PDB file of C-alpha atoms in Angstrom:
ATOM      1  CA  UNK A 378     -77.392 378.649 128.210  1.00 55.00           C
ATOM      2  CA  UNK A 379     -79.810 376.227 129.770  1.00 61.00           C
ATOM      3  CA  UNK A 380     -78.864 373.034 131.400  1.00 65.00           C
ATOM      4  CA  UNK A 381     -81.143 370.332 134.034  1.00 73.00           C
ATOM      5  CA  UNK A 382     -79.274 370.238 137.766  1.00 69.00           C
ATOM      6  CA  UNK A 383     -80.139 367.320 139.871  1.00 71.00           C
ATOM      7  CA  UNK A 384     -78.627 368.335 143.687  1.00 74.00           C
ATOM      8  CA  UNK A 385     -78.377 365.993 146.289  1.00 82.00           C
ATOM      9  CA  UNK A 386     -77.720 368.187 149.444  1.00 87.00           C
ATOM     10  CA  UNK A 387     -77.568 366.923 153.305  1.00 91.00           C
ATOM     11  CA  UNK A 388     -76.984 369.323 155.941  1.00 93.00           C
ATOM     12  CA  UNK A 389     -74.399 367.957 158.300  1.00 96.00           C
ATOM     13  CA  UNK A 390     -73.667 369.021 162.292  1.00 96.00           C
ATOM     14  CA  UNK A 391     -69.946 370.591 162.520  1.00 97.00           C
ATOM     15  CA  UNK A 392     -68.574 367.627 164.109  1.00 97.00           C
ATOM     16  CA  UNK A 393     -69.870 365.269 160.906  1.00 97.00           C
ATOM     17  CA  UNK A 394     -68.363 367.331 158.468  1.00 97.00           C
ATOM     18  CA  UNK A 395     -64.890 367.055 160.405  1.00 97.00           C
ATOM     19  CA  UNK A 396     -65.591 363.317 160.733  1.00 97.00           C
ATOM     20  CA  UNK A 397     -66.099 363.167 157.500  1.00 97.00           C
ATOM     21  CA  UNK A 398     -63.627 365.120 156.059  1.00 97.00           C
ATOM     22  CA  UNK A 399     -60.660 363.211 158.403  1.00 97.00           C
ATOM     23  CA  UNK A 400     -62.219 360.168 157.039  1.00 96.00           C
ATOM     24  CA  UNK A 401     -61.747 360.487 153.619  1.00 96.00           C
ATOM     25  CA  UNK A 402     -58.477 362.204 153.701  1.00 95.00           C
ATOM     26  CA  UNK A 403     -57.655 359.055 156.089  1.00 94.00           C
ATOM     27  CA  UNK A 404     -58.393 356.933 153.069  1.00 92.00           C
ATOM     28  CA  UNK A 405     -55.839 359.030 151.174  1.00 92.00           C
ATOM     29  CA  UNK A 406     -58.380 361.047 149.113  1.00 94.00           C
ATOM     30  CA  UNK A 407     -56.456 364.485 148.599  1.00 93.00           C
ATOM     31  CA  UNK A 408     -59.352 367.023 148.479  1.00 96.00           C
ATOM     32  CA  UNK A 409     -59.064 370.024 146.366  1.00 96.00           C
ATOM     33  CA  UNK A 410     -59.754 373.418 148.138  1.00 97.00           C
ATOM     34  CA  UNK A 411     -62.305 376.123 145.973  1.00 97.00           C
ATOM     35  CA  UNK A 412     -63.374 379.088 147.478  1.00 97.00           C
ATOM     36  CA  UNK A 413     -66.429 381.281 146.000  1.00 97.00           C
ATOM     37  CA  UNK A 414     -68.922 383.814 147.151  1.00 97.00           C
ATOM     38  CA  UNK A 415     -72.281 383.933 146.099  1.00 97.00           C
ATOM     39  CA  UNK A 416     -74.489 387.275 146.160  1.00 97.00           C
ATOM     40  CA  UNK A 417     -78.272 386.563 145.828  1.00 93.00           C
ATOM     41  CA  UNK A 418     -81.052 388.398 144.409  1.00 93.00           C
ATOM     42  CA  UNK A 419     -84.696 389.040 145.244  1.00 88.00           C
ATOM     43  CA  UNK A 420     -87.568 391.759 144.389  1.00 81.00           C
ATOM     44  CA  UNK A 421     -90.773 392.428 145.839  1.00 69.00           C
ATOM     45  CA  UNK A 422     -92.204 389.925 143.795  1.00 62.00           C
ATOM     46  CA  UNK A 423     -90.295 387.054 144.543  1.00 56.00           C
ATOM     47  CA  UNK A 424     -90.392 386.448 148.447  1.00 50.00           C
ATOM     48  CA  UNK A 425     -87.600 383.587 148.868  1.00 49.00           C
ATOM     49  CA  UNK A 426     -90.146 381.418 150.425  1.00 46.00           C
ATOM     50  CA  UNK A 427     -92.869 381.121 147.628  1.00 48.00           C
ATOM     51  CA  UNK A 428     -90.988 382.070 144.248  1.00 54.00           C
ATOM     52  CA  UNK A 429     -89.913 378.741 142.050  1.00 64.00           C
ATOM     53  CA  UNK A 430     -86.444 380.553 140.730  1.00 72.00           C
ATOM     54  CA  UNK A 431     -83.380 381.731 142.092  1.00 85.00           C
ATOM     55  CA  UNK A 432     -81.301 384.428 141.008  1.00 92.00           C
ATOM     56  CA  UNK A 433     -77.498 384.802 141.876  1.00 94.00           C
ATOM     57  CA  UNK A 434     -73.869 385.646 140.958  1.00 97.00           C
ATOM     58  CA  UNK A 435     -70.997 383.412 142.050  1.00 97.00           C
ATOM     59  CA  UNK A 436     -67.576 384.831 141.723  1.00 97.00           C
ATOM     60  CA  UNK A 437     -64.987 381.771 141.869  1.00 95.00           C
ATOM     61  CA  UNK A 438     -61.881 381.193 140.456  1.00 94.00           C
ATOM     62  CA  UNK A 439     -61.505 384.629 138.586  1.00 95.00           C
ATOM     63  CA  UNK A 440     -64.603 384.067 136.515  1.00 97.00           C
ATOM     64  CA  UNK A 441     -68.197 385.749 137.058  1.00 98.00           C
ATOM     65  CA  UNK A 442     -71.195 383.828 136.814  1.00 97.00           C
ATOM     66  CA  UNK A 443     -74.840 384.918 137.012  1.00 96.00           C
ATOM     67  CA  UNK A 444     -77.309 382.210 136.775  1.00 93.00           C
ATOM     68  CA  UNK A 445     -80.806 381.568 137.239  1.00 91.00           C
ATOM     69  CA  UNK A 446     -82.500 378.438 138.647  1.00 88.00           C
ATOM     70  CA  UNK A 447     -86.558 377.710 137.798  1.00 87.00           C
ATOM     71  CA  UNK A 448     -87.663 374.733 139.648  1.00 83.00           C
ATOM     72  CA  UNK A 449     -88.619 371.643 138.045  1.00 83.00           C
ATOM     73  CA  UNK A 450     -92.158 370.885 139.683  1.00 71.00           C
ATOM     74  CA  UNK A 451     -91.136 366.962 140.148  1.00 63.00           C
ATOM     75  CA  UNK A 452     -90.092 366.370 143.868  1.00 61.00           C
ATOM     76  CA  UNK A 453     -87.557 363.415 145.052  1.00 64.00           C
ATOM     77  CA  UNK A 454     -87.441 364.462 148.686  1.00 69.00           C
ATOM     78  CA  UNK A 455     -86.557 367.293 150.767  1.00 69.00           C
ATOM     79  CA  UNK A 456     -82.672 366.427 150.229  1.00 72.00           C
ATOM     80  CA  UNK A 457     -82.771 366.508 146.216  1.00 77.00           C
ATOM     81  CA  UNK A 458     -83.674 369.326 144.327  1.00 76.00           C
ATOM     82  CA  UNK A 459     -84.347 369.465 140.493  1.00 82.00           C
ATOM     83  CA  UNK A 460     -83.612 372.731 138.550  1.00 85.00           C
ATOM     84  CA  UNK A 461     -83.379 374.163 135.103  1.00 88.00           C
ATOM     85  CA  UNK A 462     -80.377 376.115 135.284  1.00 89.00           C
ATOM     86  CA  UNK A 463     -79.713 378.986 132.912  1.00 91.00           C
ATOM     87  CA  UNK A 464     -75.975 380.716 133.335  1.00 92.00           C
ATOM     88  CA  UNK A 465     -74.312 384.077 131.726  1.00 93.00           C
ATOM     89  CA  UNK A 466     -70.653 384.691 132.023  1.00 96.00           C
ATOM     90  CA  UNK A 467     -70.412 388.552 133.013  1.00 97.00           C
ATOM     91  CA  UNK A 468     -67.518 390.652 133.855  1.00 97.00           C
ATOM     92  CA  UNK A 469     -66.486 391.912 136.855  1.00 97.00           C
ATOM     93  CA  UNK A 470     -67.580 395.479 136.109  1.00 97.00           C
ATOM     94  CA  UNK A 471     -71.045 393.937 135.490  1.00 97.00           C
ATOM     95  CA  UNK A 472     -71.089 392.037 138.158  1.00 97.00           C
ATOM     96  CA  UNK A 473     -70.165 395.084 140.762  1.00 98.00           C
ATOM     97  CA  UNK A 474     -72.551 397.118 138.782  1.00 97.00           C
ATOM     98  CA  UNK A 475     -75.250 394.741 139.573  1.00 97.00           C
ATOM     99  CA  UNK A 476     -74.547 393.688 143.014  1.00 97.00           C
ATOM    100  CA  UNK A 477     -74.498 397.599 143.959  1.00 97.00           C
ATOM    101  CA  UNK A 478     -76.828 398.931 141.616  1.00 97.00           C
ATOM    102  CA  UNK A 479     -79.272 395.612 141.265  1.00 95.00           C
ATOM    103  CA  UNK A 480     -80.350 393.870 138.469  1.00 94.00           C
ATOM    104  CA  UNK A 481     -83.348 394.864 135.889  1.00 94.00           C
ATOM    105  CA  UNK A 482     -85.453 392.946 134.313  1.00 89.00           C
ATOM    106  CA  UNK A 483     -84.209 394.221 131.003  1.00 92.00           C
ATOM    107  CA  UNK A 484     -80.573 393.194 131.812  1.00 93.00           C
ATOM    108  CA  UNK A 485     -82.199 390.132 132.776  1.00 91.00           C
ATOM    109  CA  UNK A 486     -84.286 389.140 129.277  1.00 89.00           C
ATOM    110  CA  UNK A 487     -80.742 390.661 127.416  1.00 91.00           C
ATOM    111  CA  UNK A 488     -78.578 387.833 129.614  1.00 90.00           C
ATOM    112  CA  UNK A 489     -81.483 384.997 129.768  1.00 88.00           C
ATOM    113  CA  UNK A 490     -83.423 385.091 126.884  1.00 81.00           C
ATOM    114  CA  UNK A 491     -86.812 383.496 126.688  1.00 82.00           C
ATOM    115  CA  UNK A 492     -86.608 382.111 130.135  1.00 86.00           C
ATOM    116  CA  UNK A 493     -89.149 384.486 131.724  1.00 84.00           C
ATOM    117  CA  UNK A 494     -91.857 382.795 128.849  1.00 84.00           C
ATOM    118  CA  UNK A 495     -91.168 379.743 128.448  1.00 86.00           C
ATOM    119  CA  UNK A 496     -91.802 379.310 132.465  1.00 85.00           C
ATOM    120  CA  UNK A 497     -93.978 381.585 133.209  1.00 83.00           C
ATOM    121  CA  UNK A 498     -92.096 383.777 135.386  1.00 83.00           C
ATOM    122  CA  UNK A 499     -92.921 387.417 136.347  1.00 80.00           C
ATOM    123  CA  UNK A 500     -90.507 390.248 135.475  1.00 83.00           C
ATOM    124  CA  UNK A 501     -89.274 392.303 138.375  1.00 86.00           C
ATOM    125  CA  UNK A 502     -85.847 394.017 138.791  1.00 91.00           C
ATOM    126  CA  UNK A 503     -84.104 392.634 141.568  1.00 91.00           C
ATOM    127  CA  UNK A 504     -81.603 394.034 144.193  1.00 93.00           C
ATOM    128  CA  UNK A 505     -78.946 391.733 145.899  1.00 94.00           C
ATOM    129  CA  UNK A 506     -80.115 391.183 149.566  1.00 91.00           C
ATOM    130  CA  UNK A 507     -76.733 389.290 150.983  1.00 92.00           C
ATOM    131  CA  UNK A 508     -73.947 387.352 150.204  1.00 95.00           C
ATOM    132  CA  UNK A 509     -72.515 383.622 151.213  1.00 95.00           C
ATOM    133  CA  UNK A 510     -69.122 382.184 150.974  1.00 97.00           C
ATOM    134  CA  UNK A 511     -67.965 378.805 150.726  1.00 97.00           C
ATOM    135  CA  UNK A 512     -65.352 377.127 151.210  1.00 97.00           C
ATOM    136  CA  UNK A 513     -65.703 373.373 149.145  1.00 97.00           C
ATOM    137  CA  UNK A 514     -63.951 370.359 149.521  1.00 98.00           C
ATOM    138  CA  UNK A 515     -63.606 368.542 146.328  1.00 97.00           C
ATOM    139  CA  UNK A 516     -63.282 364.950 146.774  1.00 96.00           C
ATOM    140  CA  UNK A 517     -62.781 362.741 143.530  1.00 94.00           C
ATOM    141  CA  UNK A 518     -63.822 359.058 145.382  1.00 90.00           C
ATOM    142  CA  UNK A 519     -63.690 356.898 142.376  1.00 89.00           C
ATOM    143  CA  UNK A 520     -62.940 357.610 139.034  1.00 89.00           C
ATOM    144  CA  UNK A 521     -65.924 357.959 136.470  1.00 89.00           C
ATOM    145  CA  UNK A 522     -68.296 359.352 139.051  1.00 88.00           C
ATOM    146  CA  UNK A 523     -68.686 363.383 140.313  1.00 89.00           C
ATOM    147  CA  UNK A 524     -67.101 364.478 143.528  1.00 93.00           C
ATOM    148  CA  UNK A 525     -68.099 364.304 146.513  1.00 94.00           C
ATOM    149  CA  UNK A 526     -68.560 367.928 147.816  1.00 96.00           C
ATOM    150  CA  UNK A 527     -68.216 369.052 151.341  1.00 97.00           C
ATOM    151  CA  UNK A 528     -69.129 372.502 151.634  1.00 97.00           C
ATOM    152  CA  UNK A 529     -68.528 374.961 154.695  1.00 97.00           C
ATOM    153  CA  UNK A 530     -70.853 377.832 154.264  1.00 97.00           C
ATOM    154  CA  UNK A 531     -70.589 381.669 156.153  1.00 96.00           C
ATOM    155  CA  UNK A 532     -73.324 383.842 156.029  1.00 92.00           C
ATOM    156  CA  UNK A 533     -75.151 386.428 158.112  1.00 86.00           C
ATOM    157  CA  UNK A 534     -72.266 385.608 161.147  1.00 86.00           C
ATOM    158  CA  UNK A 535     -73.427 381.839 160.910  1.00 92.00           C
ATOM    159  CA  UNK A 536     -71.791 378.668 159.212  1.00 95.00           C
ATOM    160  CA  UNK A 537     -73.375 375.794 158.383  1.00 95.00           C
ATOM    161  CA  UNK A 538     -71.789 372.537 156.428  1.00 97.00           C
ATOM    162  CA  UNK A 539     -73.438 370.566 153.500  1.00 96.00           C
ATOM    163  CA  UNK A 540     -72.630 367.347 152.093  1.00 95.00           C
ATOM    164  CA  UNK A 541     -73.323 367.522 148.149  1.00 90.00           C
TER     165      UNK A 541
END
């Protein structure tokens, strides 16, 4: 399944994010607690600093996800980031199998389809090169608009906190 994602992402300092956070819950906005972990994928031809997709599974809530982002060419600014987003709901088993084992490009046109075509993408099987977990804040500000997401993000022994 293919959808358009339009992020908005800010990286915030620890002591904004606590700010933050006090200040909303201040204003008696209850924020609802998710945790997820996401294990990204790479191959030799897709160096993380050049390739326009993204490849990962997120585990959260019970329910495995793996979904691939292709870059929409337009950009906003360095804060806003404009994806087609294409998603497969996989079992655990698969996702295991995939996170150990990697991820080959014929498991890849089975789950995504067309994808690889329609934007030009080269085929490669990919191997998971690390993992991040989050823990997200969901604030619901006013009613009729999407949450405000704060996001506190371990990986590699570092955290780092996003406004979203």
């Amino acid at each position: 399944m293919q959808h358009v994602e339009t992020e908005l992402k800010y990286l915030l300092d620890k002591d904004s994010f606590y700010s933050l956070y006090q200040y909303l819950k201040q204003k008696g906005i209850k924020p609802e607690l998710t945790r997820q972990v996401n294990y990204y994928f790479s191959s030799s031809l897709s160096p993380l600093k050049t390739y326009s997709s993204s490849t990962r599974i997120r585990y959260v809530q019970g329910r495995w996800e793996l979904t691939c982002k292709v870059l929409i060419n337009e950009t906003i600014s360095d804060a806003v980031q404009n994806c087609y987003e294409y998603n497969a709901v996989i079992s655990r088993e698969k996702a295991m199998d995939y996170i150990n084992h990697g991820l080959s490009k014929e498991e890849q046109v089975k789950l995504f389809g067309s994808m690889f075509q329609t934007h030009n993408l080269p085929q490669a099987d990919m191997l998971c090169f690390g993992h991040l977990r989050t823990a997200r804040f969901s604030f619901n500000v006013k009613e009729n608009l999407p949450p405000l997401l704060l996001d506190c993000n371990r990986y590699l022994d570092l955290c780092d906190y996003e406004l979203e």
